[in-house]
């Protein structure tokens, strides 16, 4: 991890991501920003000294909505990524450690799921929840977590297959270690470098997917994707109202770029074979 932080990409990515997280967490509290307070006398007000990011169609402060919407997007991205990485790590490590026919069968399940339409699965899982639950975080956590684990499982399985042939694993088995002990004591701890790499690279893809779901009206209420969708519906060449689209898009793009920079630096530092 220290090697990754030497990389300028990691420093820039970490600094930008930390600044965005700090802004989303602290600024609304410090300045008592309310994302739902309306001011119809100042509808579609352009950015100014009093309203740094302007207002929307109902006169709501866009900065409040962008920063508090950022909390939602970041929380969903991190939580769903943790779920998917946990599932993928356990599934892939177990498959690779056991090997043989069970490993082949488990990988065929992964191949089958890979063949299904990715976005269709996410939308289907989201729609399985009740109408009252939609718009909450839980359905999105579950939907994204259940479809994002496949790549992690494949990568981890390959590493686990290699580790399972190592002498220290053979020695543990010869001393009577159970398969669960081999898995959790000898295999998974030695996979953490690979897991960290793919965890860092999974977060931006999940945030982007959540934003797309929100754009379609299936995501979490008040997120960057929802703000972009609202902006697209009112921005036009006659009355551009550029700020409605520019600010949430800029925060989303900066977050994705910073996380990808950090993930690439971690991959190069922890997996020099690539």
Short mmCIF file of C-alpha atoms in Angstrom, two decimals:
data_model
loop_
_atom_site.label_atom_id
_atom_site.label_comp_id
_atom_site.label_asym_id
_atom_site.label_seq_id
_atom_site.Cartn_x
_atom_site.Cartn_y
_atom_site.Cartn_z
CA UNK A 1 0.00 0.00 0.00
CA UNK A 2 2.88 2.37 0.77
CA UNK A 3 4.25 1.71 -2.71
CA UNK A 4 0.95 2.76 -4.23
CA UNK A 5 0.98 6.10 -2.41
CA UNK A 6 4.35 6.94 -3.98
CA UNK A 7 2.62 6.99 -7.35
CA UNK A 8 1.46 10.52 -8.30
CA UNK A 9 -1.77 9.04 -9.66
CA UNK A 10 -2.61 7.63 -6.25
CA UNK A 11 -1.84 10.91 -4.48
CA UNK A 12 -3.93 12.95 -6.89
CA UNK A 13 -6.78 10.44 -6.88
CA UNK A 14 -6.79 10.14 -3.09
CA UNK A 15 -6.64 13.92 -2.60
CA UNK A 16 -9.52 14.59 -5.00
CA UNK A 17 -11.66 11.78 -3.61
CA UNK A 18 -10.99 12.84 -0.01
CA UNK A 19 -11.88 16.45 -0.87
CA UNK A 20 -15.17 15.37 -2.47
CA UNK A 21 -16.04 13.14 0.49
CA UNK A 22 -15.20 15.92 2.96
CA UNK A 23 -17.28 18.45 1.01
CA UNK A 24 -20.28 16.12 0.84
CA UNK A 25 -20.02 15.23 4.53
CA UNK A 26 -19.19 18.59 6.11
CA UNK A 27 -20.29 21.54 3.97
CA UNK A 28 -24.07 20.88 4.23
CA UNK A 29 -23.74 20.60 8.02
CA UNK A 30 -21.50 23.64 8.49
CA UNK A 31 -23.64 25.92 6.32
CA UNK A 32 -26.99 24.29 7.26
CA UNK A 33 -27.86 23.60 3.63
CA UNK A 34 -31.35 22.24 2.95
CA UNK A 35 -31.72 20.37 -0.36
CA UNK A 36 -35.52 20.48 -0.18
CA UNK A 37 -36.14 24.13 0.75
CA UNK A 38 -37.90 25.89 -2.14
CA UNK A 39 -37.74 29.54 -3.19
CA UNK A 40 -40.10 30.08 -6.12
CA UNK A 41 -39.01 33.70 -6.45
CA UNK A 42 -35.53 32.48 -7.41
CA UNK A 43 -36.33 29.64 -9.79
CA UNK A 44 -33.49 28.74 -12.18
CA UNK A 45 -31.22 31.38 -10.67
CA UNK A 46 -27.72 31.31 -12.16
CA UNK A 47 -24.68 30.76 -9.90
CA UNK A 48 -23.91 33.80 -7.76
CA UNK A 49 -22.12 34.79 -4.57
CA UNK A 50 -25.22 33.93 -2.54
CA UNK A 51 -25.94 30.65 -4.36
CA UNK A 52 -22.67 29.25 -5.64
CA UNK A 53 -24.23 26.62 -7.90
CA UNK A 54 -27.52 28.36 -8.64
CA UNK A 55 -31.01 26.95 -8.13
CA UNK A 56 -33.30 24.49 -9.89
CA UNK A 57 -36.87 24.69 -11.21
CA UNK A 58 -38.30 24.97 -7.68
CA UNK A 59 -35.70 27.41 -6.42
CA UNK A 60 -33.86 24.74 -4.42
CA UNK A 61 -30.17 25.36 -3.73
CA UNK A 62 -28.26 23.23 -6.22
CA UNK A 63 -25.11 23.11 -4.07
CA UNK A 64 -27.11 21.55 -1.24
CA UNK A 65 -28.62 19.02 -3.62
CA UNK A 66 -25.28 18.16 -5.27
CA UNK A 67 -23.43 17.67 -1.99
CA UNK A 68 -26.16 15.73 -0.20
CA UNK A 69 -26.86 13.76 -3.37
CA UNK A 70 -23.15 12.97 -3.37
CA UNK A 71 -23.53 11.32 0.02
CA UNK A 72 -26.07 8.97 -1.50
CA UNK A 73 -23.98 8.12 -4.57
CA UNK A 74 -20.81 7.59 -2.53
CA UNK A 75 -22.57 5.49 0.11
CA UNK A 76 -24.24 3.28 -2.48
CA UNK A 77 -20.99 2.93 -4.43
CA UNK A 78 -18.90 1.92 -1.43
CA UNK A 79 -21.52 -0.30 0.23
CA UNK A 80 -22.51 -2.16 -2.94
CA UNK A 81 -18.84 -2.61 -3.83
CA UNK A 82 -18.11 -4.12 -0.42
CA UNK A 83 -21.02 -6.53 -0.86
CA UNK A 84 -19.89 -7.57 -4.33
CA UNK A 85 -16.24 -7.94 -3.33
CA UNK A 86 -17.20 -10.02 -0.29
CA UNK A 87 -19.40 -12.34 -2.36
CA UNK A 88 -16.85 -12.59 -5.18
CA UNK A 89 -13.94 -13.25 -2.82
CA UNK A 90 -15.69 -15.98 -0.86
CA UNK A 91 -17.11 -17.64 -3.98
CA UNK A 92 -13.89 -17.48 -5.99
CA UNK A 93 -11.63 -18.50 -3.11
CA UNK A 94 -13.82 -21.47 -2.19
CA UNK A 95 -14.02 -22.59 -5.82
CA UNK A 96 -10.28 -22.30 -6.40
CA UNK A 97 -9.37 -23.97 -3.12
CA UNK A 98 -11.60 -26.99 -3.68
CA UNK A 99 -10.74 -27.42 -7.37
CA UNK A 100 -11.93 -30.41 -9.37
CA UNK A 101 -15.50 -30.95 -10.53
CA UNK A 102 -16.96 -28.56 -7.94
CA UNK A 103 -14.70 -25.77 -9.17
CA UNK A 104 -15.75 -26.41 -12.78
CA UNK A 105 -19.43 -26.40 -11.84
CA UNK A 106 -19.10 -23.16 -9.88
CA UNK A 107 -17.31 -21.45 -12.76
CA UNK A 108 -19.99 -22.58 -15.20
CA UNK A 109 -22.51 -20.78 -13.00
CA UNK A 110 -20.40 -17.64 -13.28
CA UNK A 111 -20.17 -18.08 -17.06
CA UNK A 112 -23.94 -18.46 -17.28
CA UNK A 113 -24.54 -15.29 -15.26
CA UNK A 114 -22.03 -13.45 -17.44
CA UNK A 115 -24.15 -14.35 -20.44
CA UNK A 116 -27.26 -12.66 -19.05
CA UNK A 117 -27.97 -9.00 -19.88
CA UNK A 118 -26.18 -7.07 -17.15
CA UNK A 119 -28.48 -4.06 -16.91
CA UNK A 120 -31.58 -6.25 -17.20
CA UNK A 121 -30.51 -8.18 -14.09
CA UNK A 122 -30.00 -4.99 -12.09
CA UNK A 123 -33.36 -3.57 -13.13
CA UNK A 124 -35.12 -6.91 -12.48
CA UNK A 125 -33.68 -7.23 -8.96
CA UNK A 126 -34.61 -3.62 -8.21
CA UNK A 127 -38.16 -4.16 -9.45
CA UNK A 128 -38.60 -7.19 -7.16
CA UNK A 129 -38.82 -4.83 -4.20
CA UNK A 130 -42.12 -3.22 -3.25
CA UNK A 131 -43.10 0.21 -4.52
CA UNK A 132 -42.50 1.70 -1.08
CA UNK A 133 -38.96 0.30 -0.95
CA UNK A 134 -37.93 1.66 -4.34
CA UNK A 135 -36.04 4.89 -4.06
CA UNK A 136 -34.41 3.63 -0.85
CA UNK A 137 -30.81 2.50 -0.62
CA UNK A 138 -31.37 -1.20 0.21
CA UNK A 139 -32.76 -2.34 -3.18
CA UNK A 140 -29.86 -0.66 -4.97
CA UNK A 141 -27.29 -2.18 -2.57
CA UNK A 142 -28.71 -5.63 -3.20
CA UNK A 143 -29.12 -5.25 -6.96
CA UNK A 144 -25.65 -3.86 -7.60
CA UNK A 145 -23.95 -6.19 -5.13
CA UNK A 146 -25.53 -9.28 -6.67
CA UNK A 147 -24.35 -8.53 -10.22
CA UNK A 148 -20.94 -6.94 -9.62
CA UNK A 149 -19.22 -9.90 -7.98
CA UNK A 150 -18.62 -12.02 -11.09
CA UNK A 151 -15.32 -10.47 -12.21
CA UNK A 152 -13.94 -10.53 -8.67
CA UNK A 153 -14.89 -14.21 -8.36
CA UNK A 154 -13.06 -15.12 -11.57
CA UNK A 155 -9.88 -13.26 -10.63
CA UNK A 156 -9.84 -14.55 -7.06
CA UNK A 157 -10.53 -18.11 -8.22
CA UNK A 158 -7.47 -18.03 -10.49
CA UNK A 159 -5.25 -16.79 -7.65
CA UNK A 160 -6.73 -19.35 -5.24
CA UNK A 161 -6.04 -22.20 -7.67
CA UNK A 162 -2.39 -21.19 -7.74
CA UNK A 163 -2.14 -20.77 -3.97
CA UNK A 164 -3.81 -24.14 -3.36
CA UNK A 165 -0.83 -25.84 -5.04
CA UNK A 166 1.75 -24.10 -2.85
CA UNK A 167 3.83 -26.00 -0.31
CA UNK A 168 2.49 -24.15 2.75
CA UNK A 169 -1.07 -25.16 1.85
CA UNK A 170 -0.01 -28.78 1.31
CA UNK A 171 1.76 -28.69 4.69
CA UNK A 172 -1.35 -27.32 6.41
CA UNK A 173 -3.46 -30.09 4.93
CA UNK A 174 -0.88 -32.71 5.91
CA UNK A 175 -1.09 -31.46 9.49
CA UNK A 176 -4.84 -32.03 9.46
CA UNK A 177 -6.15 -28.52 8.77
CA UNK A 178 -9.77 -28.52 7.68
CA UNK A 179 -10.79 -27.08 4.31
CA UNK A 180 -12.38 -24.10 6.07
CA UNK A 181 -9.16 -23.42 7.97
CA UNK A 182 -7.14 -23.69 4.77
CA UNK A 183 -9.56 -21.29 3.08
CA UNK A 184 -9.74 -18.61 5.77
CA UNK A 185 -6.25 -18.87 7.27
CA UNK A 186 -4.00 -19.75 4.35
CA UNK A 187 -5.78 -18.77 1.11
CA UNK A 188 -7.87 -15.64 1.65
CA UNK A 189 -5.22 -13.66 3.62
CA UNK A 190 -2.82 -14.17 0.71
CA UNK A 191 -5.44 -12.88 -1.73
CA UNK A 192 -5.90 -9.50 -0.06
CA UNK A 193 -3.62 -7.63 -2.46
CA UNK A 194 -5.70 -8.78 -5.42
CA UNK A 195 -8.94 -8.13 -3.55
CA UNK A 196 -7.91 -4.56 -2.66
CA UNK A 197 -7.09 -3.82 -6.30
CA UNK A 198 -10.45 -4.96 -7.58
CA UNK A 199 -12.31 -3.35 -4.69
CA UNK A 200 -10.80 0.01 -5.62
CA UNK A 201 -11.69 -0.51 -9.28
CA UNK A 202 -15.22 -1.72 -8.49
CA UNK A 203 -16.33 1.40 -6.60
CA UNK A 204 -16.29 3.78 -9.61
CA UNK A 205 -18.11 1.29 -11.82
CA UNK A 206 -20.80 0.84 -9.17
CA UNK A 207 -21.18 4.61 -8.71
CA UNK A 208 -21.56 5.01 -12.47
CA UNK A 209 -24.13 2.21 -12.64
CA UNK A 210 -26.10 3.65 -9.71
CA UNK A 211 -26.10 7.02 -11.44
CA UNK A 212 -27.47 5.40 -14.58
CA UNK A 213 -30.20 3.65 -12.56
CA UNK A 214 -31.11 6.98 -10.97
CA UNK A 215 -31.15 8.54 -14.43
CA UNK A 216 -33.75 5.91 -15.38
CA UNK A 217 -35.72 6.60 -12.21
CA UNK A 218 -34.80 3.29 -10.53
CA UNK A 219 -32.02 4.45 -8.24
CA UNK A 220 -31.87 6.09 -4.83
CA UNK A 221 -33.73 9.35 -4.31
CA UNK A 222 -31.51 12.44 -4.53
CA UNK A 223 -28.28 11.21 -6.07
CA UNK A 224 -26.00 12.58 -8.77
CA UNK A 225 -27.73 10.45 -11.38
CA UNK A 226 -31.14 11.82 -10.42
CA UNK A 227 -29.82 15.40 -10.59
CA UNK A 228 -28.41 14.77 -14.06
CA UNK A 229 -31.76 13.33 -15.16
CA UNK A 230 -33.58 16.39 -13.82
CA UNK A 231 -31.15 18.68 -15.62
CA UNK A 232 -31.48 16.89 -18.96
CA UNK A 233 -35.25 17.33 -18.80
CA UNK A 234 -35.04 21.14 -18.55
CA UNK A 235 -31.79 22.12 -20.31
CA UNK A 236 -32.34 23.31 -23.87
CA UNK A 237 -30.61 25.59 -26.42
CA UNK A 238 -33.01 28.47 -25.76
CA UNK A 239 -32.63 28.52 -21.97
CA UNK A 240 -29.46 26.54 -21.38
CA UNK A 241 -29.43 26.62 -17.55
CA UNK A 242 -26.05 24.97 -17.89
CA UNK A 243 -25.37 24.86 -14.15
CA UNK A 244 -28.07 22.26 -13.57
CA UNK A 245 -26.13 19.74 -15.66
CA UNK A 246 -22.58 20.99 -15.20
CA UNK A 247 -22.18 20.76 -11.42
CA UNK A 248 -23.57 17.25 -10.71
CA UNK A 249 -21.80 15.95 -13.83
CA UNK A 250 -18.51 17.54 -12.73
CA UNK A 251 -18.71 15.97 -9.26
CA UNK A 252 -19.58 12.59 -10.74
CA UNK A 253 -16.77 12.76 -13.31
CA UNK A 254 -14.19 13.92 -10.74
CA UNK A 255 -15.15 11.08 -8.39
CA UNK A 256 -14.91 8.43 -11.10
CA UNK A 257 -11.58 9.79 -12.36
CA UNK A 258 -10.04 9.99 -8.88
CA UNK A 259 -11.07 6.44 -7.99
CA UNK A 260 -9.78 5.06 -11.28
CA UNK A 261 -6.45 6.82 -10.77
CA UNK A 262 -6.21 5.36 -7.26
CA UNK A 263 -7.20 1.89 -8.45
CA UNK A 264 -4.70 1.90 -11.32
CA UNK A 265 -1.90 2.96 -8.98
CA UNK A 266 -2.80 0.21 -6.49
CA UNK A 267 -2.91 -2.36 -9.28
CA UNK A 268 0.55 -1.41 -10.52
CA UNK A 269 2.00 -1.39 -6.99
CA UNK A 270 0.40 -4.60 -5.70
CA UNK A 271 0.33 -6.56 -8.95
CA UNK A 272 3.58 -5.71 -10.78
CA UNK A 273 3.11 -8.63 -13.21
CA UNK A 274 0.45 -6.61 -15.06
#
